GROMACS .gro file of C-alpha atoms in nm:
model
  358
    1MET     CA    1  -0.805   3.164  -3.425
    2LYS     CA    2  -1.160   3.111  -3.409
    3LYS     CA    3  -1.084   2.734  -3.377
    4TRP     CA    4  -0.885   2.804  -3.036
    5LEU     CA    5  -1.115   3.068  -2.923
    6LYS     CA    6  -1.445   2.859  -2.953
    7ALA     CA    7  -1.214   2.546  -2.836
    8LEU     CA    8  -1.146   2.820  -2.517
    9LEU     CA    9  -1.508   2.880  -2.486
   10PHE     CA   10  -1.623   2.487  -2.463
   11LEU     CA   11  -1.353   2.420  -2.239
   12ILE     CA   12  -1.386   2.733  -1.964
   13PRO     CA   13  -1.776   2.614  -1.866
   14LEU     CA   14  -1.644   2.235  -1.836
   15LEU     CA   15  -1.314   2.352  -1.585
   16LEU     CA   16  -1.577   2.598  -1.381
   17MET     CA   17  -1.809   2.252  -1.357
   18VAL     CA   18  -1.500   2.013  -1.231
   19ALA     CA   19  -1.427   2.289  -0.979
   20ALA     CA   20  -1.712   2.380  -0.861
   21ALA     CA   21  -1.854   2.005  -0.870
   22ASN     CA   22  -1.476   1.951  -0.646
   23TRP     CA   23  -1.531   2.216  -0.445
   24TYR     CA   24  -1.924   2.173  -0.324
   25VAL     CA   25  -1.869   1.791  -0.252
   26ASP     CA   26  -1.516   1.784  -0.114
   27SER     CA   27  -1.498   1.447   0.030
   28TYR     CA   28  -1.129   1.496   0.094
   29ALA     CA   29  -1.133   1.757   0.280
   30CYS     CA   30  -0.888   1.941   0.126
   31LEU     CA   31  -1.067   2.146  -0.028
   32ARG     CA   32  -1.347   2.393   0.044
   33ILE     CA   33  -1.308   2.251   0.409
   34THR     CA   34  -0.956   2.077   0.600
   35TYR     CA   35  -0.884   1.802   0.887
   36ASP     CA   36  -0.655   2.079   0.951
   37GLU     CA   37  -0.940   2.363   1.028
   38ILE     CA   38  -1.158   2.079   1.199
   39GLY     CA   39  -0.867   2.073   1.416
   40ARG     CA   40  -0.867   2.422   1.517
   41GLN     CA   41  -1.234   2.414   1.623
   42MET     CA   42  -1.130   2.082   1.871
   43ILE     CA   43  -0.822   2.218   1.974
   44GLU     CA   44  -0.815   2.632   2.007
   45GLU     CA   45  -1.210   2.666   2.014
   46GLY     CA   46  -1.275   2.348   2.213
   47ARG     CA   47  -1.547   2.241   1.982
   48ASN     CA   48  -1.756   1.961   1.914
   49VAL     CA   49  -1.782   1.789   1.568
   50VAL     CA   50  -2.094   1.679   1.417
   51GLY     CA   51  -2.052   1.501   1.076
   52LEU     CA   52  -1.786   1.349   1.099
   53GLU     CA   53  -1.915   0.954   0.993
   54GLU     CA   54  -2.140   1.105   0.743
   55SER     CA   55  -1.983   1.268   0.517
   56VAL     CA   56  -1.731   0.951   0.576
   57PHE     CA   57  -1.372   1.090   0.756
   58ASN     CA   58  -1.027   0.982   0.744
   59ASP     CA   59  -1.007   0.999   1.121
   60ARG     CA   60  -0.605   0.946   1.097
   61SER     CA   61  -0.632   1.242   0.917
   62LEU     CA   62  -0.792   1.421   1.174
   63LEU     CA   63  -0.551   1.273   1.457
   64ALA     CA   64  -0.228   1.409   1.284
   65ALA     CA   65  -0.431   1.708   1.229
   66CYS     CA   66  -0.522   1.745   1.610
   67LEU     CA   67  -0.185   1.616   1.755
   68GLU     CA   68   0.001   1.896   1.499
   69GLN     CA   69  -0.203   2.180   1.591
   70GLN     CA   70  -0.117   2.124   1.992
   71GLU     CA   71   0.015   2.404   2.202
   72GLU     CA   72   0.195   2.167   2.519
   73ALA     CA   73   0.194   1.779   2.605
   74LYS     CA   74  -0.126   1.680   2.760
   75GLU     CA   75  -0.120   1.487   3.176
   76LEU     CA   76  -0.237   1.180   2.977
   77VAL     CA   77  -0.268   1.008   2.634
   78VAL     CA   78  -0.503   0.696   2.537
   79ILE     CA   79  -0.404   0.469   2.226
   80GLY     CA   80  -0.540   0.243   2.070
   81SER     CA   81  -0.849   0.102   1.888
   82SER     CA   82  -1.173   0.206   1.870
   83ARG     CA   83  -1.276   0.029   2.175
   84VAL     CA   84  -1.098   0.258   2.356
   85LEU     CA   85  -1.237   0.595   2.198
   86ASN     CA   86  -1.503   0.620   2.372
   87PHE     CA   87  -1.239   0.725   2.753
   88ASP     CA   88  -1.311   1.100   2.811
   89HIS     CA   89  -1.142   1.362   2.983
   90THR     CA   90  -1.433   1.299   3.252
   91MET     CA   91  -1.260   0.988   3.322
   92PHE     CA   92  -1.017   1.081   3.452
   93GLY     CA   93  -1.078   1.434   3.648
   94THR     CA   94  -0.835   1.635   3.431
   95GLU     CA   95  -0.855   1.810   3.079
   96SER     CA   96  -0.560   1.784   3.017
   97PHE     CA   97  -0.621   1.464   2.811
   98TYR     CA   98  -0.641   1.331   2.533
   99ASN     CA   99  -0.787   1.019   2.271
  100ALA     CA  100  -0.597   0.973   2.004
  101GLY     CA  101  -0.706   0.607   1.925
  102LEU     CA  102  -0.813   0.458   1.591
  103SER     CA  103  -1.045   0.250   1.442
  104GLU     CA  104  -0.926  -0.108   1.291
  105SER     CA  105  -0.569   0.022   1.482
  106THR     CA  106  -0.288  -0.238   1.467
  107ILE     CA  107   0.073  -0.195   1.641
  108TYR     CA  108   0.205  -0.001   1.332
  109ASP     CA  109  -0.047   0.314   1.428
  110LEU     CA  110   0.054   0.251   1.829
  111TRP     CA  111   0.433   0.336   1.688
  112ALA     CA  112   0.278   0.653   1.428
  113VAL     CA  113   0.066   0.836   1.705
  114THR     CA  114   0.393   0.804   1.976
  115GLY     CA  115   0.599   0.979   1.692
  116ILE     CA  116   0.370   1.280   1.593
  117LEU     CA  117   0.385   1.302   2.009
  118ALA     CA  118   0.752   1.248   2.029
  119GLN     CA  119   0.880   1.477   1.732
  120ASN     CA  120   0.679   1.784   1.890
  121GLY     CA  121   0.770   1.696   2.220
  122HIS     CA  122   0.455   1.623   2.378
  123LEU     CA  123   0.472   1.261   2.549
  124PRO     CA  124   0.262   1.247   2.802
  125GLU     CA  125   0.356   1.214   3.191
  126LYS     CA  126   0.115   0.886   3.144
  127MET     CA  127  -0.027   0.700   2.835
  128LEU     CA  128  -0.275   0.412   2.901
  129ILE     CA  129  -0.223   0.176   2.501
  130GLY     CA  130  -0.538  -0.060   2.461
  131VAL     CA  131  -0.392  -0.404   2.375
  132ASP     CA  132  -0.668  -0.629   2.139
  133ALA     CA  133  -0.581  -0.981   2.086
  134PHE     CA  134  -0.565  -0.884   1.734
  135LEU     CA  135  -0.307  -0.628   1.730
  136PHE     CA  136  -0.088  -0.974   1.744
  137ASN     CA  137  -0.279  -1.114   1.466
  138ALA     CA  138  -0.092  -1.083   1.124
  139ALA     CA  139  -0.345  -1.277   0.989
  140HIS     CA  140  -0.556  -0.922   1.007
  141ASN     CA  141  -0.309  -0.661   1.035
  142ASN     CA  142  -0.419  -0.339   0.743
  143GLU     CA  143  -0.268  -0.044   0.568
  144ARG     CA  144  -0.481   0.198   0.696
  145TRP     CA  145  -0.122   0.243   0.881
  146THR     CA  146   0.036   0.365   0.631
  147GLU     CA  147  -0.094   0.698   0.570
  148LEU     CA  148   0.057   0.769   0.861
  149ALA     CA  149   0.370   0.614   0.749
  150SER     CA  150   0.590   0.910   0.806
  151TYR     CA  151   0.516   0.908   1.162
  152GLU     CA  152   0.568   0.559   1.158
  153ASN     CA  153   0.926   0.605   1.033
  154TYR     CA  154   1.007   0.821   1.261
  155MET     CA  155   0.985   0.661   1.552
  156SER     CA  156   1.143   0.378   1.388
  157VAL     CA  157   1.381   0.566   1.336
  158LEU     CA  158   1.417   0.699   1.647
  159LEU     CA  159   1.381   0.384   1.815
  160ASP     CA  160   1.701   0.203   1.689
  161GLY     CA  161   1.874   0.480   1.781
  162LYS     CA  162   1.955   0.732   1.438
  163LEU     CA  163   1.780   1.032   1.486
  164ASN     CA  164   1.958   1.321   1.399
  165GLU     CA  165   1.921   1.624   1.257
  166HIS     CA  166   1.880   1.524   0.846
  167THR     CA  167   1.599   1.265   0.969
  168PRO     CA  168   1.313   1.357   0.792
  169LYS     CA  169   1.016   1.436   1.060
  170GLY     CA  170   0.652   1.310   0.984
  171LYS     CA  171   0.472   1.471   0.779
  172ILE     CA  172   0.125   1.450   0.602
  173ASN     CA  173  -0.118   1.722   0.420
  174THR     CA  174  -0.392   1.744   0.612
  175GLY     CA  175  -0.434   2.141   0.485
  176ARG     CA  176  -0.542   2.239   0.135
  177ASP     CA  177  -0.400   2.100  -0.159
  178TRP     CA  178  -0.543   2.295  -0.514
  179SER     CA  179  -0.458   2.010  -0.707
  180LYS     CA  180  -0.774   1.817  -0.671
  181LEU     CA  181  -1.012   2.160  -0.749
  182LEU     CA  182  -0.948   2.051  -1.166
  183SER     CA  183  -0.882   1.724  -1.051
  184LEU     CA  184  -1.077   1.438  -1.317
  185ASP     CA  185  -1.025   1.182  -1.078
  186TYR     CA  186  -1.173   1.396  -0.777
  187PHE     CA  187  -1.499   1.484  -1.002
  188ARG     CA  188  -1.573   1.098  -1.113
  189TYR     CA  189  -1.610   1.042  -0.769
  190HIS     CA  190  -1.829   1.337  -0.679
  191VAL     CA  191  -2.049   1.283  -0.962
  192THR     CA  192  -2.127   0.925  -0.780
  193CYS     CA  193  -2.169   1.123  -0.471
  194LEU     CA  194  -2.378   1.378  -0.587
  195ARG     CA  195  -2.635   1.148  -0.706
  196GLU     CA  196  -2.610   0.938  -0.391
  197ARG     CA  197  -2.674   1.336  -0.176
  198ARG     CA  198  -2.308   1.277  -0.030
  199ARG     CA  199  -2.043   1.519   0.007
  200PHE     CA  200  -1.810   1.650   0.276
  201ALA     CA  201  -1.953   1.861   0.565
  202VAL     CA  202  -1.907   1.894   0.926
  203THR     CA  203  -2.081   2.155   1.211
  204TYR     CA  204  -1.912   2.201   1.578
  205THR     CA  205  -2.175   2.220   1.884
  206ASP     CA  206  -2.059   2.249   2.291
  207GLU     CA  207  -2.275   1.984   2.274
  208TRP     CA  208  -2.189   1.659   2.434
  209GLU     CA  209  -2.433   1.432   2.294
  210THR     CA  210  -2.608   1.573   1.995
  211GLU     CA  211  -2.822   1.271   1.779
  212GLN     CA  212  -2.530   1.235   1.519
  213TYR     CA  213  -2.173   1.079   1.633
  214THR     CA  214  -2.064   1.329   1.768
  215LYS     CA  215  -1.633   1.362   1.756
  216HIS     CA  216  -1.531   1.584   2.135
  217TYR     CA  217  -1.235   1.810   2.177
  218ASP     CA  218  -1.057   1.565   2.376
  219GLY     CA  219  -1.072   1.285   2.119
  220SER     CA  220  -1.344   1.069   2.271
  221ILE     CA  221  -1.634   1.050   2.088
  222ALA     CA  222  -2.025   0.980   2.142
  223TYR     CA  223  -2.188   0.749   1.920
  224GLU     CA  224  -2.496   0.831   1.737
  225ARG     CA  225  -2.839   0.789   1.970
  226PRO     CA  226  -2.992   0.502   1.758
  227LEU     CA  227  -2.668   0.301   1.932
  228ARG     CA  228  -2.657   0.485   2.193
  229ASP     CA  229  -3.084   0.355   2.289
  230VAL     CA  230  -2.969   0.008   2.092
  231ASP     CA  231  -3.138  -0.275   2.285
  232GLU     CA  232  -2.965  -0.553   2.457
  233GLU     CA  233  -3.144  -0.773   2.239
  234GLU     CA  234  -3.027  -0.615   1.914
  235VAL     CA  235  -2.683  -0.694   2.122
  236VAL     CA  236  -2.747  -1.011   2.192
  237ALA     CA  237  -2.848  -1.178   1.825
  238LEU     CA  238  -2.580  -0.963   1.640
  239THR     CA  239  -2.365  -1.172   1.915
  240LYS     CA  240  -2.510  -1.450   1.816
  241GLN     CA  241  -2.487  -1.428   1.476
  242ALA     CA  242  -2.119  -1.382   1.450
  243MET     CA  243  -2.060  -1.658   1.734
  244GLU     CA  244  -2.314  -1.892   1.432
  245GLU     CA  245  -2.053  -1.746   1.140
  246GLN     CA  246  -1.744  -1.849   1.404
  247VAL     CA  247  -1.597  -1.505   1.312
  248VAL     CA  248  -1.447  -1.287   1.652
  249TYR     CA  249  -1.381  -0.918   1.487
  250ARG     CA  250  -0.937  -1.001   1.387
  251MET     CA  251  -0.925  -1.253   1.566
  252THR     CA  252  -0.990  -1.547   1.330
  253ASP     CA  253  -0.687  -1.720   1.111
  254TYR     CA  254  -0.476  -1.700   1.474
  255GLU     CA  255  -0.250  -1.955   1.408
  256GLU     CA  256   0.023  -1.778   1.622
  257ILE     CA  257   0.144  -1.438   1.779
  258ASP     CA  258   0.301  -1.223   1.571
  259GLU     CA  259   0.632  -1.221   1.748
  260GLU     CA  260   0.727  -0.914   1.504
  261SER     CA  261   0.458  -0.669   1.643
  262MET     CA  262   0.515  -0.831   2.038
  263GLU     CA  263   0.853  -0.701   2.010
  264MET     CA  264   0.732  -0.377   1.877
  265LEU     CA  265   0.479  -0.268   2.159
  266VAL     CA  266   0.775  -0.404   2.414
  267ARG     CA  267   1.023  -0.091   2.267
  268LEU     CA  268   0.710   0.107   2.256
  269VAL     CA  269   0.690   0.011   2.621
  270ASP     CA  270   1.052   0.027   2.714
  271TYR     CA  271   1.073   0.376   2.507
  272LEU     CA  272   0.808   0.552   2.703
  273LYS     CA  273   0.955   0.413   3.050
  274GLY     CA  274   1.269   0.589   2.941
  275GLN     CA  275   1.170   0.893   2.855
  276GLY     CA  276   0.971   0.889   3.173
  277VAL     CA  277   0.614   0.866   3.086
  278GLU     CA  278   0.397   0.626   3.292
  279VAL     CA  279   0.310   0.344   3.113
  280ILE     CA  280  -0.079   0.206   3.159
  281LEU     CA  281  -0.168  -0.170   2.961
  282TYR     CA  282  -0.564  -0.184   2.913
  283LEU     CA  283  -0.722  -0.483   2.781
  284PRO     CA  284  -1.087  -0.398   2.677
  285PRO     CA  285  -1.270  -0.696   2.777
  286TYR     CA  286  -1.517  -0.915   2.632
  287SER     CA  287  -1.933  -0.921   2.644
  288PRO     CA  288  -1.982  -1.225   2.866
  289MET     CA  289  -2.136  -1.401   2.489
  290MET     CA  290  -1.858  -1.375   2.294
  291TYR     CA  291  -1.594  -1.412   2.578
  292ASP     CA  292  -1.777  -1.757   2.659
  293TYR     CA  293  -1.749  -1.867   2.309
  294ILE     CA  294  -1.380  -1.761   2.277
  295GLU     CA  295  -1.314  -1.999   2.575
  296SER     CA  296  -1.523  -2.284   2.342
  297GLU     CA  297  -1.323  -2.285   2.092
  298GLU     CA  298  -0.999  -2.393   2.025
  299ALA     CA  299  -0.988  -2.164   1.781
  300PHE     CA  300  -0.932  -1.817   1.954
  301GLY     CA  301  -0.752  -1.915   2.222
  302LYS     CA  302  -0.472  -1.652   2.128
  303ALA     CA  303  -0.660  -1.409   2.334
  304PHE     CA  304  -0.613  -1.589   2.678
  305GLU     CA  305  -0.203  -1.644   2.567
  306VAL     CA  306  -0.184  -1.271   2.455
  307GLU     CA  307  -0.312  -1.190   2.818
  308GLU     CA  308  -0.062  -1.368   2.997
  309ARG     CA  309   0.202  -1.259   2.786
  310MET     CA  310   0.024  -0.867   2.904
  311LYS     CA  311   0.057  -1.001   3.255
  312GLN     CA  312   0.439  -1.113   3.234
  313LEU     CA  313   0.541  -0.800   3.052
  314ALA     CA  314   0.345  -0.556   3.326
  315SER     CA  315   0.520  -0.729   3.576
  316GLU     CA  316   0.860  -0.732   3.410
  317ARG     CA  317   0.889  -0.382   3.333
  318GLN     CA  318   0.656  -0.289   3.641
  319ILE     CA  319   0.387  -0.132   3.453
  320ALA     CA  320   0.002  -0.119   3.597
  321LEU     CA  321  -0.189  -0.392   3.360
  322TYR     CA  322  -0.592  -0.232   3.385
  323GLY     CA  323  -0.929  -0.445   3.277
  324SER     CA  324  -0.957  -0.839   3.114
  325TYR     CA  325  -1.039  -0.937   2.871
  326ASP     CA  326  -1.294  -1.119   3.045
  327PRO     CA  327  -1.578  -0.958   3.169
  328GLU     CA  328  -1.616  -1.095   3.496
  329GLY     CA  329  -1.367  -0.872   3.677
  330CYS     CA  330  -1.565  -0.569   3.587
  331GLY     CA  331  -1.927  -0.724   3.596
  332LEU     CA  332  -2.002  -0.668   3.252
  333GLN     CA  333  -2.405  -0.728   3.158
  334MET     CA  334  -2.511  -0.766   2.751
  335SER     CA  335  -2.716  -0.442   2.826
  336ASP     CA  336  -2.391  -0.244   2.913
  337LEU     CA  337  -2.264  -0.323   2.481
  338TYR     CA  338  -2.374  -0.112   2.211
  339ASP     CA  339  -2.239  -0.391   1.989
  340ALA     CA  340  -2.099  -0.703   1.982
  341TYR     CA  341  -1.770  -0.606   2.112
  342HIS     CA  342  -1.810  -0.184   2.221
  343VAL     CA  343  -1.864  -0.098   2.508
  344LYS     CA  344  -2.097   0.165   2.695
  345THR     CA  345  -1.932   0.496   2.756
  346GLU     CA  346  -2.126   0.498   3.074
  347LYS     CA  347  -1.976   0.149   3.175
  348MET     CA  348  -1.609   0.201   3.009
  349LYS     CA  349  -1.462   0.346   3.338
  350ASP     CA  350  -1.622  -0.005   3.549
  351THR     CA  351  -1.344  -0.189   3.246
  352LEU     CA  352  -1.016   0.019   3.399
  353TYR     CA  353  -0.998  -0.164   3.726
  354PRO     CA  354  -0.595  -0.277   3.866
  355VAL     CA  355  -0.501  -0.620   3.821
  356ILE     CA  356  -0.086  -0.523   3.833
  357VAL     CA  357  -0.010  -0.185   3.990
  358PRO     CA  358   0.383  -0.190   4.093
   0.00000   0.00000   0.00000
């Protein structure tokens, strides 16, 4: 009996230490604060969020939490990669707007986001789809979309015409997960975080721009001040480095357009049109230096093929196509970029010009 008592007296402090560390750091946002709570502040309270980047947040979990909490369909929803993330509602003249862009987005992410909207009956009146050339480069697909796999599966069943009352709805846990409280794996990771003085922590603000990366209530973002104040020379240097290394983001080893990915986009467009959604395809421009480099290198020529395919798709399906990978159409200059690929917010609206209008 005394042995059991001694063991218990030894074990209880250890369990309390594990629980305290897991609660305090909470790197996956599933104990002290949750993505559901952040989403509620954004969607219900209309607050902007600061601290997400420092917390190394999961943007797919946050997006799912926000879309699940919306009570009605929006007039306009934007989907795509990080290159569309700084489109905000002020550029379109409506508060009925949500930017559902995701970093490192793939065609499966586009299906998953649409799946969330479809299963909730929240398909928008209009959907702007950012179409990067790398969407059709199978050599650079990634697995981040699998975090939303249940929504992608729902969309797949829906488009295959097999949806019925037995079809499981897409769902991921964006609330509390008490199993993490005493998780030793969670604790071991948090020991490292404590050494580096890192924890999941956010604040809410009504300010549209802050010193830090800011996630807006409409899903769009404002980058941190150092990036907003970047010098043109630094952007040029970053671009030159990419060119010297013969790297264009997710465009290396691009031997052929992945027809399965292209067909997935076509099916998505056809579904949305069939549901009465006005579809707008958007091609985000490269910087002048990067575009000239892409033109000069045969290895990156698939970008031009993708653009022609998008023009063909827009013409055949009678949908709008805005923008171009070519920066000349919007007068883009190197001073209009945050880095080698992302256009500054104040220039974004200029990149959204009609090329094909049905």
